[in-house]
Amino acid sequence: KAGVTQTPRYLIKTRGQQVTLSCSPISGHRSVSWYQQTPGQGLQFLFEYFSETQRNKGNFPGRFSGRQFSNSRSEMNVSTLELGDSALYLCASSLGALEEKLFFGSGTQLSVL
Amino acid sequence: GENVEQHPSTLSVQEGDSAVIKCTYSDSASNYFPWYKQELGKRPQLIIDIRSNVGEKKDQRIAVTLNKTAKHFSLHITETQPEDSAVYFCAPNSGGYQKVTFGIGTKLQVIP
């Protein structure tokens, strides 16, 4: 069974630009959640989708958004990039509930210059 | 929201010694208690988890214990090996529509 796939692996953007990250969950998993990982803040929850609906949202500004498609693949978008958005963005999939095991992708390393 | 505290933030042990990491949470509705391991440059991976109806669970050299009354659970690693060196995260949650809050992480260094 293929694992969680995130693309691209690395991204370099400049302030003010926008970026879209992609996450393909494990086949059969319907929940996809996104996290921002930085050295100082650890893993912070962004949002979670289940069957194309956002069920949970973390404490991030509206510049951070996401969506999920009918095949469970998910994308997250960050608009008007700021230097502080530089981080590793991880997605995780699970069968359908947050109290279940999370399977993480390798992440997208975003650098904002 | 859930407040999660993880201690210690760093831990150095000699190879063969034991290591214990503690996670304290605030939400009494939490019923799922996982630990994730993240090696340098790699993705976090679940290493062990426990549900609220169980007090302890073991898997070879690792174990998790839960004290629901005191709202904390701990990761125990015995006979540590260099490959145990990593950052460990706890993530207690109650599922449903609650967002997941991770602990800040514990960097474990096993000295050969």
Short mmCIF file of C-alpha atoms in Angstrom, two decimals:
data_model
loop_
_atom_site.label_atom_id
_atom_site.label_comp_id
_atom_site.label_asym_id
_atom_site.label_seq_id
_atom_site.Cartn_x
_atom_site.Cartn_y
_atom_site.Cartn_z
CA LYS A 1 0.00 0.00 0.00
CA ALA A 2 1.45 3.37 -0.98
CA GLY A 3 2.02 5.82 1.83
CA VAL A 4 0.99 9.44 2.08
CA THR A 5 2.47 11.45 -0.76
CA GLN A 6 3.16 15.17 -0.60
CA THR A 7 4.30 17.35 -3.46
CA PRO A 8 6.38 19.28 -4.01
CA ARG A 9 9.13 18.29 -1.59
CA TYR A 10 10.72 21.74 -1.56
CA LEU A 11 9.48 25.20 -2.47
CA ILE A 12 11.13 28.59 -2.51
CA LYS A 13 8.86 31.62 -2.77
CA THR A 14 9.10 35.34 -2.15
CA ARG A 15 6.98 37.44 0.13
CA GLY A 16 3.56 38.26 -1.24
CA GLN A 17 3.34 35.24 -3.49
CA GLN A 18 0.95 32.40 -2.99
CA VAL A 19 1.60 28.68 -2.87
CA THR A 20 -0.37 25.45 -3.24
CA LEU A 21 0.70 22.20 -1.63
CA SER A 22 -0.70 18.79 -2.45
CA CYS A 23 -1.33 15.68 -0.37
CA SER A 24 -2.47 12.25 -1.53
CA PRO A 25 -3.62 10.06 1.36
CA ILE A 26 -3.30 6.33 1.76
CA SER A 27 -5.89 4.55 -0.34
CA GLY A 28 -9.11 4.19 1.63
CA HIS A 29 -8.30 6.97 4.08
CA ARG A 30 -10.92 9.68 4.08
CA SER A 31 -9.46 12.12 6.58
CA VAL A 32 -6.59 14.44 5.75
CA SER A 33 -5.13 16.87 8.25
CA TRP A 34 -2.42 19.49 7.80
CA TYR A 35 0.26 20.69 10.20
CA GLN A 36 2.89 23.37 10.26
CA GLN A 37 6.18 22.36 11.82
CA THR A 38 8.77 24.91 12.94
CA PRO A 39 11.71 24.47 15.33
CA GLY A 40 10.26 26.80 17.93
CA GLN A 41 6.57 25.90 17.76
CA GLY A 42 6.58 22.18 17.13
CA LEU A 43 3.67 20.68 15.22
CA GLN A 44 0.70 23.00 14.91
CA PHE A 45 -2.66 21.91 13.56
CA LEU A 46 -3.91 23.81 10.53
CA PHE A 47 -7.11 22.03 9.47
CA GLU A 48 -8.69 18.68 8.84
CA TYR A 49 -10.90 17.47 6.02
CA PHE A 50 -13.20 14.51 5.82
CA SER A 51 -15.29 13.68 2.76
CA GLU A 52 -14.57 17.06 1.18
CA THR A 53 -15.71 18.97 4.29
CA GLN A 54 -13.52 20.92 6.66
CA ARG A 55 -14.30 19.55 10.11
CA ASN A 56 -11.66 21.28 12.20
CA LYS A 57 -9.57 24.38 11.92
CA GLY A 58 -6.59 25.56 13.92
CA ASN A 59 -5.63 29.06 14.93
CA PHE A 60 -4.13 30.30 11.69
CA PRO A 61 -5.06 33.40 9.68
CA GLY A 62 -7.41 33.23 6.74
CA ARG A 63 -4.45 33.29 4.37
CA PHE A 64 -4.23 29.58 5.05
CA SER A 65 -6.92 27.58 3.34
CA GLY A 66 -7.47 24.11 2.04
CA ARG A 67 -9.79 21.79 0.26
CA GLN A 68 -10.37 18.12 -0.32
CA PHE A 69 -11.44 16.44 -3.50
CA SER A 70 -13.79 13.51 -4.02
CA ASN A 71 -10.82 11.13 -4.25
CA SER A 72 -9.68 12.34 -0.79
CA ARG A 73 -6.65 14.14 -2.17
CA SER A 74 -6.18 17.46 -0.46
CA GLU A 75 -4.53 20.77 -1.21
CA MET A 76 -3.62 23.63 1.04
CA ASN A 77 -3.06 27.16 -0.14
CA VAL A 78 -1.21 30.00 1.50
CA SER A 79 -1.75 33.44 0.01
CA THR A 80 0.27 36.60 0.51
CA LEU A 81 3.24 34.72 1.89
CA GLU A 82 5.15 36.15 4.83
CA LEU A 83 8.66 35.34 6.02
CA GLY A 84 7.16 33.62 9.08
CA ASP A 85 5.39 31.10 6.87
CA SER A 86 8.71 29.36 6.25
CA ALA A 87 8.21 25.90 7.71
CA LEU A 88 7.78 22.23 7.01
CA TYR A 89 4.16 21.53 6.09
CA LEU A 90 3.05 18.02 6.89
CA CYS A 91 -0.13 16.30 5.98
CA ALA A 92 -1.45 13.16 7.61
CA SER A 93 -4.21 10.77 6.68
CA SER A 94 -6.36 8.47 8.73
CA LEU A 95 -9.36 6.28 8.17
CA GLY A 96 -11.88 8.78 9.32
CA ALA A 97 -11.43 10.18 12.78
CA LEU A 98 -8.77 12.16 14.59
CA GLU A 99 -8.60 9.67 17.40
CA GLU A 100 -7.17 7.16 15.00
CA LYS A 101 -3.60 6.65 13.94
CA LEU A 102 -2.18 9.38 11.79
CA PHE A 103 0.06 8.48 8.85
CA PHE A 104 2.25 11.36 7.84
CA GLY A 105 3.69 12.36 4.51
CA SER A 106 7.30 13.47 4.15
CA GLY A 107 6.25 17.09 4.08
CA THR A 108 6.84 20.13 1.92
CA GLN A 109 9.67 22.40 3.04
CA LEU A 110 8.60 25.95 2.24
CA SER A 111 11.11 28.77 2.31
CA VAL A 112 9.85 32.32 1.96
CA LEU A 113 12.50 34.87 0.99
CA GLY B 1 -8.89 23.84 23.54
CA GLU B 2 -6.55 21.18 24.81
CA ASN B 3 -3.44 22.25 26.71
CA VAL B 4 -0.64 19.74 26.29
CA GLU B 5 2.65 19.84 28.14
CA GLN B 6 5.50 17.49 27.46
CA HIS B 7 8.54 16.97 29.70
CA PRO B 8 11.45 16.98 29.45
CA SER B 9 12.16 18.95 26.32
CA THR B 10 15.56 17.28 25.93
CA LEU B 11 16.85 14.04 27.35
CA SER B 12 20.28 12.43 27.09
CA VAL B 13 20.81 8.86 28.21
CA GLN B 14 23.56 6.31 27.94
CA GLU B 15 22.95 3.41 25.62
CA GLY B 16 21.22 0.64 27.53
CA ASP B 17 19.58 2.97 30.04
CA SER B 18 15.86 3.70 30.21
CA ALA B 19 14.11 6.88 29.12
CA VAL B 20 10.77 8.25 30.26
CA ILE B 21 8.84 11.11 28.65
CA LYS B 22 5.70 12.50 30.25
CA CYS B 23 2.73 14.18 28.60
CA THR B 24 0.15 16.12 30.60
CA TYR B 25 -3.17 17.16 29.06
CA SER B 26 -6.12 19.23 30.16
CA ASP B 27 -9.16 17.90 28.32
CA SER B 28 -10.92 15.23 30.37
CA ALA B 29 -12.70 14.09 27.19
CA SER B 30 -9.41 12.88 25.68
CA ASN B 31 -9.64 9.17 25.01
CA TYR B 32 -6.82 8.43 22.59
CA PHE B 33 -3.15 8.80 23.54
CA PRO B 34 -0.53 8.26 20.84
CA TRP B 35 3.21 8.81 20.73
CA TYR B 36 4.98 9.73 17.51
CA LYS B 37 8.68 9.47 16.74
CA GLN B 38 10.37 11.78 14.27
CA GLU B 39 13.94 11.04 13.26
CA LEU B 40 16.02 13.85 11.84
CA GLY B 41 14.79 14.78 8.37
CA LYS B 42 12.02 12.20 8.38
CA ARG B 43 8.27 12.13 8.84
CA PRO B 44 6.65 11.54 12.25
CA GLN B 45 5.61 7.94 12.74
CA LEU B 46 3.29 6.43 15.29
CA ILE B 47 5.21 4.13 17.62
CA ILE B 48 2.64 3.27 20.23
CA ASP B 49 -0.82 4.35 21.31
CA ILE B 50 -3.30 3.62 24.06
CA ARG B 51 -6.99 4.17 24.59
CA SER B 52 -8.64 5.36 27.76
CA ASN B 53 -9.97 1.96 28.78
CA VAL B 54 -6.42 0.58 29.09
CA GLY B 55 -3.83 1.55 31.70
CA GLU B 56 -0.68 0.24 30.06
CA LYS B 57 0.48 -1.13 26.75
CA LYS B 58 3.83 -2.64 25.78
CA ASP B 59 5.51 -3.32 22.49
CA GLN B 60 8.95 -4.84 22.91
CA ARG B 61 11.17 -2.11 24.38
CA ILE B 62 8.57 0.62 24.44
CA ALA B 63 5.55 1.06 26.66
CA VAL B 64 2.92 3.67 27.36
CA THR B 65 1.19 4.15 30.70
CA LEU B 66 -1.92 6.22 31.27
CA ASN B 67 -3.20 7.92 34.40
CA LYS B 68 -6.59 9.36 33.47
CA THR B 69 -7.25 10.71 36.95
CA ALA B 70 -4.10 12.80 36.90
CA LYS B 71 -4.43 13.46 33.15
CA HIS B 72 -1.03 12.33 32.05
CA PHE B 73 0.51 9.52 30.07
CA SER B 74 4.11 8.51 29.67
CA LEU B 75 6.35 6.88 27.12
CA HIS B 76 8.88 4.41 28.48
CA ILE B 77 11.82 3.15 26.44
CA THR B 78 13.99 0.46 27.97
CA GLU B 79 17.46 -0.70 26.87
CA THR B 80 17.85 2.39 24.70
CA GLN B 81 19.81 2.15 21.49
CA PRO B 82 21.35 4.85 19.26
CA GLU B 83 18.50 4.42 16.76
CA ASP B 84 16.09 5.60 19.46
CA SER B 85 17.61 9.07 19.09
CA ALA B 86 14.80 11.23 17.72
CA VAL B 87 12.14 13.75 18.71
CA TYR B 88 9.08 12.24 20.36
CA PHE B 89 5.65 13.87 20.32
CA CYS B 90 2.50 13.13 22.24
CA ALA B 91 -0.90 14.05 20.79
CA PRO B 92 -3.80 13.33 23.17
CA ASN B 93 -7.19 13.85 21.59
CA SER B 94 -10.84 13.01 21.81
CA GLY B 95 -11.52 12.76 18.12
CA GLY B 96 -14.81 13.96 16.78
CA TYR B 97 -14.61 17.63 15.89
CA GLN B 98 -11.71 18.43 18.18
CA LYS B 99 -8.45 19.58 16.65
CA VAL B 100 -5.30 17.67 17.51
CA THR B 101 -2.79 19.37 19.79
CA PHE B 102 0.73 18.00 19.79
CA GLY B 103 3.16 18.32 22.63
CA ILE B 104 6.19 20.51 21.92
CA GLY B 105 8.35 17.43 21.52
CA THR B 106 11.16 15.76 23.45
CA LYS B 107 14.55 15.41 21.83
CA LEU B 108 16.06 12.14 22.99
CA GLN B 109 19.75 11.55 22.50
CA VAL B 110 21.14 8.10 23.18
CA ILE B 111 24.89 8.22 23.74
CA PRO B 112 26.75 5.10 22.58
#
